[in-house]
Tab-separated table of C-alpha atoms in Angstrom:
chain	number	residue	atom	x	y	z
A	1	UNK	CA	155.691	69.435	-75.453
A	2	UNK	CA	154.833	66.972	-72.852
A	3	UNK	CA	156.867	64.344	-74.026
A	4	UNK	CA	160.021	66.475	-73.876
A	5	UNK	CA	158.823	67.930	-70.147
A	6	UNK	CA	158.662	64.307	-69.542
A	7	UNK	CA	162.173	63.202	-71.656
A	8	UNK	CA	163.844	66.403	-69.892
A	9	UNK	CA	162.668	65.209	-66.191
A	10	UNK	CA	164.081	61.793	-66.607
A	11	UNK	CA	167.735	62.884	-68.143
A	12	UNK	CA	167.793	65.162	-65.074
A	13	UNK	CA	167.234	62.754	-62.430
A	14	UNK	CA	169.796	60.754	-64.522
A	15	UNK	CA	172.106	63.096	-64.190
A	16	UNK	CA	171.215	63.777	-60.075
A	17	UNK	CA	172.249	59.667	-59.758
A	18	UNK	CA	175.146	60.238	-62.106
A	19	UNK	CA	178.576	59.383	-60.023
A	20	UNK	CA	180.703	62.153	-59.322
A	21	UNK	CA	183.811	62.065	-60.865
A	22	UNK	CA	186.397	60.183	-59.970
A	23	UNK	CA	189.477	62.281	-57.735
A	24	UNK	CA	193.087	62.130	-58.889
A	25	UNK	CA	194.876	58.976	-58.444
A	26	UNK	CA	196.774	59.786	-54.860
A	27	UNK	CA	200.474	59.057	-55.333
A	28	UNK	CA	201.998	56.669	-52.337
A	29	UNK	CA	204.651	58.268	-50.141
A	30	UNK	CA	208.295	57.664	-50.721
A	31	UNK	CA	209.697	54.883	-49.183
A	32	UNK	CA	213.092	53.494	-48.818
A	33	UNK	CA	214.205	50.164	-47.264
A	34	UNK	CA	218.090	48.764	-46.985
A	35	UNK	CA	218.564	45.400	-45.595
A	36	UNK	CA	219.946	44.366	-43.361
A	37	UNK	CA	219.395	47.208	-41.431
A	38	UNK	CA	221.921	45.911	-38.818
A	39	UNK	CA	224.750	43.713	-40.627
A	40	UNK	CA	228.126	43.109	-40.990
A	41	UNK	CA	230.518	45.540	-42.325
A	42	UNK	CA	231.983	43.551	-44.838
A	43	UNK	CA	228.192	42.222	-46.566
A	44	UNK	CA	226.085	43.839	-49.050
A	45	UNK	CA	223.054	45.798	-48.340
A	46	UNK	CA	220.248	45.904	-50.478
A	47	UNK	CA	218.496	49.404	-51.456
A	48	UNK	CA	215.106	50.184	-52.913
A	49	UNK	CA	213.556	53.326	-53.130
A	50	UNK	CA	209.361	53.124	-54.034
A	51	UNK	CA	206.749	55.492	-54.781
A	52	UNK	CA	208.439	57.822	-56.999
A	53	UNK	CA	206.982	58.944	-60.293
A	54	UNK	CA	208.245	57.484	-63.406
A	55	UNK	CA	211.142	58.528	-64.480
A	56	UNK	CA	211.758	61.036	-61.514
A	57	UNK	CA	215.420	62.266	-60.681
A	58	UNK	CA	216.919	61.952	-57.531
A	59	UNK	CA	219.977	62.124	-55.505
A	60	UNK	CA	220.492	59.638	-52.540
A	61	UNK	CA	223.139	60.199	-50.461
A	62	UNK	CA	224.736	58.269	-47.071
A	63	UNK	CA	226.058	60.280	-44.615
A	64	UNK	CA	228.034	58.368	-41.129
A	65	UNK	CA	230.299	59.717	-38.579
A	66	UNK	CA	233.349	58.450	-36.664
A	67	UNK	CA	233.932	58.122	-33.047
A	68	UNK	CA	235.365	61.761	-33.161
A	69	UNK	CA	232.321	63.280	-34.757
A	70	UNK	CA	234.001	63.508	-37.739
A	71	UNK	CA	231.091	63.609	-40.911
A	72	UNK	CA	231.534	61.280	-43.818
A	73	UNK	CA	229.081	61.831	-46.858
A	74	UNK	CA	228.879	60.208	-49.980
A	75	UNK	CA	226.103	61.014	-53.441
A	76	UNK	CA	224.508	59.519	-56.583
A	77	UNK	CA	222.267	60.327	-59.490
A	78	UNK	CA	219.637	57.713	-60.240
A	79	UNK	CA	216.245	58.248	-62.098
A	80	UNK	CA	213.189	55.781	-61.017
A	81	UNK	CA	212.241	53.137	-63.554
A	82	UNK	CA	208.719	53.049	-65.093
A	83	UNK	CA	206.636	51.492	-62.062
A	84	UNK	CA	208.258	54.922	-60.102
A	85	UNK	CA	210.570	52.775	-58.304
A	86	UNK	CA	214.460	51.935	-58.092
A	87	UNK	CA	217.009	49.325	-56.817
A	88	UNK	CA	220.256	49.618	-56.313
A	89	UNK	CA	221.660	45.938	-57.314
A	90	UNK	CA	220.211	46.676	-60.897
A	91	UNK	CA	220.351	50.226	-61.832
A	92	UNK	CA	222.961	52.855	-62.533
A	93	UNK	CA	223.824	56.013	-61.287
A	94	UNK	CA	224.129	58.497	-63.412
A	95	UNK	CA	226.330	61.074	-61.841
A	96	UNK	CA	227.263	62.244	-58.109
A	97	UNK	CA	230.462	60.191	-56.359
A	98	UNK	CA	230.441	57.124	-58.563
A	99	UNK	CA	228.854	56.102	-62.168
A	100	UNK	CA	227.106	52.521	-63.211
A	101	UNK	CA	225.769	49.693	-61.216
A	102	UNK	CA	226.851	49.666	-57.817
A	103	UNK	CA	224.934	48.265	-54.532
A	104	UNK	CA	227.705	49.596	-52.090
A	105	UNK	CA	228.635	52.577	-54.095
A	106	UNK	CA	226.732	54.778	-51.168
A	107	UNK	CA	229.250	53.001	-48.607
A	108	UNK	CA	232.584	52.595	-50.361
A	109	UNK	CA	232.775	56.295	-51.543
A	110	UNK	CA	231.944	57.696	-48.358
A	111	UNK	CA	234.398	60.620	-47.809
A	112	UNK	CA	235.157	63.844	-45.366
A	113	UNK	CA	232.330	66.329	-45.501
A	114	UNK	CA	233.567	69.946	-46.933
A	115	UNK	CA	233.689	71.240	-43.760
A	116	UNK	CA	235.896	68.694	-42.083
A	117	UNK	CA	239.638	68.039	-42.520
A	118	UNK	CA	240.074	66.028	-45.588
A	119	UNK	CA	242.402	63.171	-46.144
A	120	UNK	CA	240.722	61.369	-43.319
A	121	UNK	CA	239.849	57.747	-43.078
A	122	UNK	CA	236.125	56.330	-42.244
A	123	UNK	CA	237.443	52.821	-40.227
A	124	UNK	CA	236.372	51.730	-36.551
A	125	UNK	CA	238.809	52.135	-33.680
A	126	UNK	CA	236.355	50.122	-31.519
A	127	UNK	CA	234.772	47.283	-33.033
A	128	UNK	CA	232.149	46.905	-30.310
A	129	UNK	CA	230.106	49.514	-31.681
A	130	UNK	CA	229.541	49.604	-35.346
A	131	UNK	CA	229.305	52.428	-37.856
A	132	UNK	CA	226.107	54.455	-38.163
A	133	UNK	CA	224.969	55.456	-41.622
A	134	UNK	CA	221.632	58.168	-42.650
A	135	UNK	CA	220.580	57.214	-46.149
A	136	UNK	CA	218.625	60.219	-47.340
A	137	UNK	CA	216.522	60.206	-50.991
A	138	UNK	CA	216.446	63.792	-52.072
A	139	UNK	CA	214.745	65.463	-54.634
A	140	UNK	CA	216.286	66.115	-58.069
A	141	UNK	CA	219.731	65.869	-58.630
A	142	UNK	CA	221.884	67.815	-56.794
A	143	UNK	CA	226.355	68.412	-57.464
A	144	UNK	CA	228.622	66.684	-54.908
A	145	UNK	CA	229.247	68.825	-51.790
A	146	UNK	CA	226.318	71.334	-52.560
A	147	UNK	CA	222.737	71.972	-50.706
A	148	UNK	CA	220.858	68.859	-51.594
A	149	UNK	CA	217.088	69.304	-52.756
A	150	UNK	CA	214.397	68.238	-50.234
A	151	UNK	CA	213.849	65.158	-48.763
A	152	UNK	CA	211.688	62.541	-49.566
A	153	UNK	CA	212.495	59.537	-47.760
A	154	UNK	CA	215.436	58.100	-45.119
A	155	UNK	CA	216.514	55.234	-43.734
A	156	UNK	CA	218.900	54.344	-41.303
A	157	UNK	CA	221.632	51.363	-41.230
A	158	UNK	CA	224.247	49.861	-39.093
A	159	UNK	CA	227.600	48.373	-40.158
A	160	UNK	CA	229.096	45.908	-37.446
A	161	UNK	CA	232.221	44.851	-37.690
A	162	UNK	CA	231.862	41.955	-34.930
A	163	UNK	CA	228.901	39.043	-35.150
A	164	UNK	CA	226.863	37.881	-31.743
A	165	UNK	CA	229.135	35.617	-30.039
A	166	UNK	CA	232.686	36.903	-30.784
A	167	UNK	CA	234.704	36.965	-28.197
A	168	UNK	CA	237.862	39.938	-27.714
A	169	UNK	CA	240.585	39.197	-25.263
A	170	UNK	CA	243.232	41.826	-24.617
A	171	UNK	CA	246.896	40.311	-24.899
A	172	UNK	CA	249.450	40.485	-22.301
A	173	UNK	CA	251.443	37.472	-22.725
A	174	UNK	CA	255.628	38.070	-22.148
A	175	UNK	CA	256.383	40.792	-24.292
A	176	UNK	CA	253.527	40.555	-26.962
A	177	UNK	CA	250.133	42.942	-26.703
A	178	UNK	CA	247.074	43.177	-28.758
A	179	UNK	CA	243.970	41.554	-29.345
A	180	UNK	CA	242.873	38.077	-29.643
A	181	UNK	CA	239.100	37.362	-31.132
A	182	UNK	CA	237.687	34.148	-31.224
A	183	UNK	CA	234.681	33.179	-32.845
A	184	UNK	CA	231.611	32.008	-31.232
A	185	UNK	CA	231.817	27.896	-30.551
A	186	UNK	CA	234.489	25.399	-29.380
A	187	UNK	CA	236.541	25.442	-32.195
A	188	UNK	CA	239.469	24.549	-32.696
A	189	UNK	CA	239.545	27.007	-35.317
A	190	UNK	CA	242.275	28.274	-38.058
A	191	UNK	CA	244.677	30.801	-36.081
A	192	UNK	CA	245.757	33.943	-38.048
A	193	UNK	CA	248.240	36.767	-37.099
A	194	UNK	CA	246.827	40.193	-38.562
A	195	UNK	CA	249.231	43.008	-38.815
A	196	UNK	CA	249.037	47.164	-40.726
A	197	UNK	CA	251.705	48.865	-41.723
A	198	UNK	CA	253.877	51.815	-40.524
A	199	UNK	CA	251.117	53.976	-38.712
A	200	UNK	CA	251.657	51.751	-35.704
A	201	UNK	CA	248.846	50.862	-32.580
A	202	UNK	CA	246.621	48.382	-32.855
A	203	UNK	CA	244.492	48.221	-35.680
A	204	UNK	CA	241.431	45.413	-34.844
A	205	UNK	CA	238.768	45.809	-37.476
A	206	UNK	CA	240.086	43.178	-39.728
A	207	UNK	CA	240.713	41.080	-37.356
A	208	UNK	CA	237.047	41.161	-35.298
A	209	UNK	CA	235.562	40.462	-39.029
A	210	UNK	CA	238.160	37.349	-39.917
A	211	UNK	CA	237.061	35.903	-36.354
A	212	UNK	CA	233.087	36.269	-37.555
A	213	UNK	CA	234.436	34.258	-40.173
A	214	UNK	CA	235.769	31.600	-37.899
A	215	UNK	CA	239.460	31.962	-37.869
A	216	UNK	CA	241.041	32.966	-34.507
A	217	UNK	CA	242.323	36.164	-35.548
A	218	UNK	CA	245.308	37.936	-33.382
A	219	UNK	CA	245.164	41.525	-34.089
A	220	UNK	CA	249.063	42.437	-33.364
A	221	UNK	CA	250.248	45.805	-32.623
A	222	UNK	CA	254.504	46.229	-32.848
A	223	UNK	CA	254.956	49.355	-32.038
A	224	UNK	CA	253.414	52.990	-30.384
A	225	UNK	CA	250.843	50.839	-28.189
A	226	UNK	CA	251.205	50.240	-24.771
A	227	UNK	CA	254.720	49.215	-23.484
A	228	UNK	CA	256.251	48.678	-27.366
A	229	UNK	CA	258.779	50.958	-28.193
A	230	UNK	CA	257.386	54.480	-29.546
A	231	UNK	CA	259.038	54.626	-32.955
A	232	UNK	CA	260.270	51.639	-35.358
A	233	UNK	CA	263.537	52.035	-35.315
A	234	UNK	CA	264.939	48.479	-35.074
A	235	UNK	CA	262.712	45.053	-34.867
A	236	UNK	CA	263.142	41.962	-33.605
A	237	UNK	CA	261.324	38.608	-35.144
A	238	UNK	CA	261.635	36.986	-31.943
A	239	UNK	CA	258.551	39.131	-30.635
A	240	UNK	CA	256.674	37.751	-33.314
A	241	UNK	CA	257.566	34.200	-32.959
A	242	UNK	CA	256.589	34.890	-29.322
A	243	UNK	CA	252.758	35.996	-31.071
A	244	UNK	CA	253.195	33.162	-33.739
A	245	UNK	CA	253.785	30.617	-30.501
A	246	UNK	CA	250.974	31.969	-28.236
A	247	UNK	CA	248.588	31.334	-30.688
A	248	UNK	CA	249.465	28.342	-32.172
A	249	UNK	CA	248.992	26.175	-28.412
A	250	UNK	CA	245.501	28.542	-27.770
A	251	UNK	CA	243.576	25.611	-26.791
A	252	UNK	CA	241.204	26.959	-29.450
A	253	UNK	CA	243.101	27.091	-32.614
A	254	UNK	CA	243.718	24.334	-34.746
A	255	UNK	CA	247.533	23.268	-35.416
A	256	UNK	CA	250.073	22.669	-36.460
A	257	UNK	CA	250.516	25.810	-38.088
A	258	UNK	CA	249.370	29.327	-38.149
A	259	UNK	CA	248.301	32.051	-40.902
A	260	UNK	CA	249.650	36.048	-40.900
A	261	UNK	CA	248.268	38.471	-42.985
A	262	UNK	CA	249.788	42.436	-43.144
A	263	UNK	CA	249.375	45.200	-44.956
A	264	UNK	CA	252.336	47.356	-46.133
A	265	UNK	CA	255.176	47.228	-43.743
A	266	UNK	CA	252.701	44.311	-42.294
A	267	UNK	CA	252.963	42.214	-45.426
A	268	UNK	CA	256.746	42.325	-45.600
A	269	UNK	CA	257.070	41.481	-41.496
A	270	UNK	CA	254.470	38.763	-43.131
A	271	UNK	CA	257.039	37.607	-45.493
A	272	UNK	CA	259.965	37.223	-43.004
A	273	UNK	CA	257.828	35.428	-40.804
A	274	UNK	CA	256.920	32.660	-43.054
A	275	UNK	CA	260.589	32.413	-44.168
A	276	UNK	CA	262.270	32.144	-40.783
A	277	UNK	CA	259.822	31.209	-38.728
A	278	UNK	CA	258.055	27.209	-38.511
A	279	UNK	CA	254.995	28.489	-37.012
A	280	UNK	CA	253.861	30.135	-39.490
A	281	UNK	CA	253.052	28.131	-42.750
A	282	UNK	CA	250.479	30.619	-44.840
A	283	UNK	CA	251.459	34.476	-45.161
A	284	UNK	CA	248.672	36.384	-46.782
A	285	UNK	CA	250.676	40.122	-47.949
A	286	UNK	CA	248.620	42.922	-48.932
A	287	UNK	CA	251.192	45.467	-51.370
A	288	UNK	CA	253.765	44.687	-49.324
A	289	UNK	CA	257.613	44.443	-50.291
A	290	UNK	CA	259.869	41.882	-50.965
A	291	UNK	CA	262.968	43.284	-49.164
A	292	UNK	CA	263.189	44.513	-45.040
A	293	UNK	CA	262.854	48.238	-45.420
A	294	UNK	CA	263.155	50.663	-43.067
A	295	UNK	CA	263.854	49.189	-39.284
A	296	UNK	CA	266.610	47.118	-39.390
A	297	UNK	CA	265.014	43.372	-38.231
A	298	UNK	CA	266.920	40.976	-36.158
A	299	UNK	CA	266.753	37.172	-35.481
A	300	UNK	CA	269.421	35.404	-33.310
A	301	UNK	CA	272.924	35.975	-34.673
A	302	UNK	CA	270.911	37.520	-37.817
A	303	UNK	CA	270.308	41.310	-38.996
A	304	UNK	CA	268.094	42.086	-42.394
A	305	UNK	CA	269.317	45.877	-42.587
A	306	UNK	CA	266.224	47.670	-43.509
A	307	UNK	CA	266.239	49.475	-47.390
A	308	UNK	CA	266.007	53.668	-46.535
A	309	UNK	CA	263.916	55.823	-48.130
A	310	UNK	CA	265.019	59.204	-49.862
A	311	UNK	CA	263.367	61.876	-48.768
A	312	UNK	CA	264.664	63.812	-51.641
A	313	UNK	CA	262.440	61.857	-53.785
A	314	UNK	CA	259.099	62.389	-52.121
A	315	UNK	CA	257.124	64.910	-54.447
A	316	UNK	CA	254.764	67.333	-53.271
A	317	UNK	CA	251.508	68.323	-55.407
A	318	UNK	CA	250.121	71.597	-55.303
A	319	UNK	CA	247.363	70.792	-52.739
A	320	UNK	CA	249.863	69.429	-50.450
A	321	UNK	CA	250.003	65.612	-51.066
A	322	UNK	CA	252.702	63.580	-50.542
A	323	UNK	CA	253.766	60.795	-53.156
A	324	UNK	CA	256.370	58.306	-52.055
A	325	UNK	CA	256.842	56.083	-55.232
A	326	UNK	CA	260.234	56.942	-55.977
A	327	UNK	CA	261.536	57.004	-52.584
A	328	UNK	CA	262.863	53.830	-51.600
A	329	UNK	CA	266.122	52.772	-52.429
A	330	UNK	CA	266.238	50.212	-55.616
A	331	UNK	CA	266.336	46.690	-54.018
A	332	UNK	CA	267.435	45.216	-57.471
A	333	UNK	CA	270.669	47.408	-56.651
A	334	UNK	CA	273.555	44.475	-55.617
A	335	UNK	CA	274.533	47.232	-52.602
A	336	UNK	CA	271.033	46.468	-51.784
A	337	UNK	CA	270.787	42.325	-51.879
A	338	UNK	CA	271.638	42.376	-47.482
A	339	UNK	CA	268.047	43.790	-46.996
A	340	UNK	CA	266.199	41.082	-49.234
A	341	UNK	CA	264.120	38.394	-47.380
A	342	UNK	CA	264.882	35.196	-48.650
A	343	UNK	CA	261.697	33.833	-49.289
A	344	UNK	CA	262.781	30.943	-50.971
A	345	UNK	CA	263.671	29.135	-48.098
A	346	UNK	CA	260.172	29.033	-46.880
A	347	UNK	CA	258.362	25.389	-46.656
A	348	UNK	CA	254.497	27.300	-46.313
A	349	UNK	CA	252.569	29.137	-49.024
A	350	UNK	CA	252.009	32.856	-50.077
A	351	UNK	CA	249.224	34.795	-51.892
A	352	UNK	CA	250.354	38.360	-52.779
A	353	UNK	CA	247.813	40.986	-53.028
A	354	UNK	CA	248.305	44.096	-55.165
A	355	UNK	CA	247.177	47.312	-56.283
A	356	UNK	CA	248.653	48.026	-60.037
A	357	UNK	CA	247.705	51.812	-58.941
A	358	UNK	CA	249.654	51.624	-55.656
A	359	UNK	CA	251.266	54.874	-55.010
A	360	UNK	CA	252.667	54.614	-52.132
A	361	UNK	CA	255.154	52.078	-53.095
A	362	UNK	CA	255.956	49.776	-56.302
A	363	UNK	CA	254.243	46.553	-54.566
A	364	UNK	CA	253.444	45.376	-58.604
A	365	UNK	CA	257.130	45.064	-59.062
A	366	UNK	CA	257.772	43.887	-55.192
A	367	UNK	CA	255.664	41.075	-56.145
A	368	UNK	CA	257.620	40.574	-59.590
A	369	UNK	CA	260.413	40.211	-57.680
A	370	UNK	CA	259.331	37.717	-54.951
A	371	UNK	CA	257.739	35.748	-57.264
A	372	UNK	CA	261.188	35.688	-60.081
A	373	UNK	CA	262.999	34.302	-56.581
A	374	UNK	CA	260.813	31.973	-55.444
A	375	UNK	CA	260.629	30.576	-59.436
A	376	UNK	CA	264.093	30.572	-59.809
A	377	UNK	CA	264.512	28.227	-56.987
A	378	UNK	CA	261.874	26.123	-58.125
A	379	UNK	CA	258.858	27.097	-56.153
A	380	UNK	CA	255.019	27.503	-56.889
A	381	UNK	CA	254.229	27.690	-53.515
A	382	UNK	CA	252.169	31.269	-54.278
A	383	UNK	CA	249.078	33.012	-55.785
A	384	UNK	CA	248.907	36.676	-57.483
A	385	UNK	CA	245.951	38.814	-57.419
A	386	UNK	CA	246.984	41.750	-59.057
A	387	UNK	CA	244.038	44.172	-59.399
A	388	UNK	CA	244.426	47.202	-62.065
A	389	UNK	CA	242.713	50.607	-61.075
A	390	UNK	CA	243.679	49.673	-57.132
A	391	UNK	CA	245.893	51.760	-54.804
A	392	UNK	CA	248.247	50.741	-51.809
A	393	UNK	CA	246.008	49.967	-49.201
A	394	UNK	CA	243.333	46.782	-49.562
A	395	UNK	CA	240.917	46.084	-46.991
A	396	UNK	CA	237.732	44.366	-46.237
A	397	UNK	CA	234.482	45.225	-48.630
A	398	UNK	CA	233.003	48.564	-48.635
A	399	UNK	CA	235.821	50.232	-46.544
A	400	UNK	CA	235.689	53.643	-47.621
A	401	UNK	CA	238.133	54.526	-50.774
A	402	UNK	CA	240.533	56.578	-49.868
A	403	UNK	CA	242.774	57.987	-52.052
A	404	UNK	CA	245.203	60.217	-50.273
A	405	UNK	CA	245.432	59.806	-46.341
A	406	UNK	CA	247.041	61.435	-43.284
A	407	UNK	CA	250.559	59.642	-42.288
A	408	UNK	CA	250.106	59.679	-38.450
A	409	UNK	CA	253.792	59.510	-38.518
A	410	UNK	CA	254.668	61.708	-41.235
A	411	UNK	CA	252.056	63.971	-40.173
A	412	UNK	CA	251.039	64.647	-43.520
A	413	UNK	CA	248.880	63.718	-46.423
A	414	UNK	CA	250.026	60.545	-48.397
A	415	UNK	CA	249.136	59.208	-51.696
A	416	UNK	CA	247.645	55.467	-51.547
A	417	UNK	CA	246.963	55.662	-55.357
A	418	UNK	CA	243.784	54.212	-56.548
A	419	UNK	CA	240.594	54.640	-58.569
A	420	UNK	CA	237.243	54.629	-56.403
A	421	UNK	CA	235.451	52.086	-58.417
A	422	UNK	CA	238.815	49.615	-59.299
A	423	UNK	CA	239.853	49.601	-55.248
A	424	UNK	CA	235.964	48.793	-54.559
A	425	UNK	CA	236.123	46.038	-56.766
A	426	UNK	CA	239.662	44.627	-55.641
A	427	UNK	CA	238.575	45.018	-51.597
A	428	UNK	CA	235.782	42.629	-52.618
A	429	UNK	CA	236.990	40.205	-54.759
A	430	UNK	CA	240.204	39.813	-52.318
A	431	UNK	CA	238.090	39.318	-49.043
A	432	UNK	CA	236.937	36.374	-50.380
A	433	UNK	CA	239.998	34.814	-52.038
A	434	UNK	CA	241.987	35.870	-48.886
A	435	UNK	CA	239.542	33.462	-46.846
A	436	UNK	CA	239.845	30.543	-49.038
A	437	UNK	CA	243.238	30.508	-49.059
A	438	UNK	CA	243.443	30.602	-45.339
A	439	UNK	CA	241.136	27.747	-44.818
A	440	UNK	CA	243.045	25.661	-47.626
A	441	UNK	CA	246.300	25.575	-45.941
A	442	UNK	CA	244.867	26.175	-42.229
A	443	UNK	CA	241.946	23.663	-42.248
């Protein structure tokens, strides 16, 4: 008996200096990180998301405004990985706005909230101040446009669409307005004209990024700004020439020759340019077309009548969209040979940029045809990217998709054409290529 009082007193002070258990492994807060934080619009971010549990659904989502207060939102589906965390460069999204690997995905299919008037496009009209966007880890995964779960962790970033250093001088020079930017430095540096399409104003966020990529970059306006006439009823090249000339003796661009690059009714004003004018030795046109269309354009003695379009041929879809494909007039017809710009008498060289989804207007077989003439009179002097899945209008990486917009002419939703993921892919790859060929034939 005494030797188990004795056996029973030492397992209990045992168990008085036995540790207490051990408390649940604490789980780490949420965190997410995108850097940059502050960068340039047309860069990649990089986004992690730590401190999840393995395997744990969530939706992130970006939400940014635009200088009207306008609210842009965008979602995805991802699931953490085993070590409870995720990154965007590596893993897929499962569901939401966009499927598969994709860093910008957040960014590029940014979009008008429900609440606001769709059709709307998410670009700067100040390039001094640079998009906001909330990126906002939620619980679970949550449908497109409904109440989101609760959330876990945020982060905030800013897309600037001008570097330190850049410098933006308004243009009043003769006749021509706009805006010149010149990058930071003494240069001389590559000069490039930059015009959009039929919209009209002055359109400067391409231009404020090509001068953070060193080219002096002349954002040019030709008409509804300022003084220019209101509506585009008739054009003259000689106001361009004017633009090419100003910029070409800018103590800060380097000669002998300048660069243009347009979109749409921009890329065809491209074309002319390099054909009749000597300034102007590399045209850079973004689903543009090979004939005048439109305003008739005059030069001297010269007239390109402008091809019409037939209104009879717009359709209309059930939710109000425009689509334009049909409705300009054939310019393989012979009636119609006065409007095309004879390219082929151009000494500089062209890269053509298309969408093969471009609804707006057939720029595939535009380019088809400006390339057949400039073969048939024995010229290389061009490059093709053609990019399947894209629509009509191609700009800088990450620029919001944007598949039917308001015409701020027309008044009205129009159909650009386009996949989300295929236009992504085309805006990137083309920045680049679009650069390169500037420097190569602009030093």
């Amino acid at each position: 008996a005494v030797m188990w009082r004795a056996v029973a007193a030492t397992s209990a002070r045992a168990l008085c200096r036995a540790p207490a258990p051990a408390p649940p492994p604490r789980r780490r807060a949420v965190s997410m990180t995108v850097s940059p934080a502050a960068g340039l619009a047309d860069e990649r971010v990089e986004t992690r998301v730590a401190g999840l549990g393995p395997g744990q659904p969530v939706t992130l989502r970006a939400v940014a405004t635009d200088e009207r207060g306008c609210l842009f939102q965008s979602c995805a589906h991802y699931r953490a990985d085993g070590r409870g965390e995720l990154h965007l460069g590596t893993d897929a999204s499962h569901g939401g706005d966009y499927t598969g690997v994709e860093p910008m995905g957040l960014f590029w299919s940014l979009a008008p909230a429900g609440m606001e008037r769709p059709y709307q496009r998410l670009v700067p009209r100040s390039t001094g101040t640079p998009i906001k966007v909330e990126m906002l880890v939620h619980q679970g995964h949550g449908l497109p446009r409904a109440v989101p779960g609760p959330v876990v962790a945020k982060a905030k970033v800013e897309r600037w669409f001008t570097a330190p250093g850049v410098r933006r001088i308004r243009l009043k020079e003769g006749g021509v307005r706009g805006s010149l930017f010149l990058p930071p430095g003494d240069g001389p540096f590559p000069g490039v004209i930059d015009m959009y399409g039929d919209e009209g104003g002055l359109i400067e966020f391409r231009s404020s990024l090509l001068a953070t990529r060193g080219f002096a970059a002349l954002s040019l306006p030709y008409f509804d700004f300022e003084d220019l006439p209101k509506f585009m009823k008739e054009l003259k090249l000689e106001y361009f020439q004017d633009a090419a000339r100003f910029l070409q003796r800018h103590p800060k661009v380097k000669g002998p020759g300048v660069g243009v690059i347009g979109t749409g009714k921009g890329a065809e004003l491209a074309l002319s340019m390099i054909t009749f004018l000597p300034e102007v030795v590399a045209a850079v046109c973004i689903s543009g077309c090979s004939s005048n269309t439109v305003a008739d354009l005059h030069y001297g003695e010269m007239t390109l009548p402008g091809l019409r379009f037939d209104m009879n041929k717009v359709s209309v879809s059930d939710t109000g969209v425009y689509d334009t494909f049909e409705a300009l007039d054939d310019p393989t017809k012979p009636a119609n040979s006065p409007c095309t710009i004879p390219i082929e008498k151009a000494e500089g060289h062209f890269l053509l940029v298309v969408g093969e989804d471009d609804r707006m207007w057939k720029s595939s077989l535009y380019a088809e045809l400006a390339i057949g003439r400039l073969r048939q009179h024995g010229k290389e002097n061009f490059e093709l990217l053609s990019y399947p899945g894209a629509g009509h209008r191609i700009d800088p990486p990450s620029t919001p998709f944007c598949q039917a917009a308001m015409d701020r002419v027309l008044g009205v939703p129009v159909l650009g054409g386009g996949e989300s993921k295929a236009h992504a892919h085309a805006q990137e790859h083309s920045w680049g290529k679009i650069q390169e060929f500037l420097h190569l034939h602009l030093g």
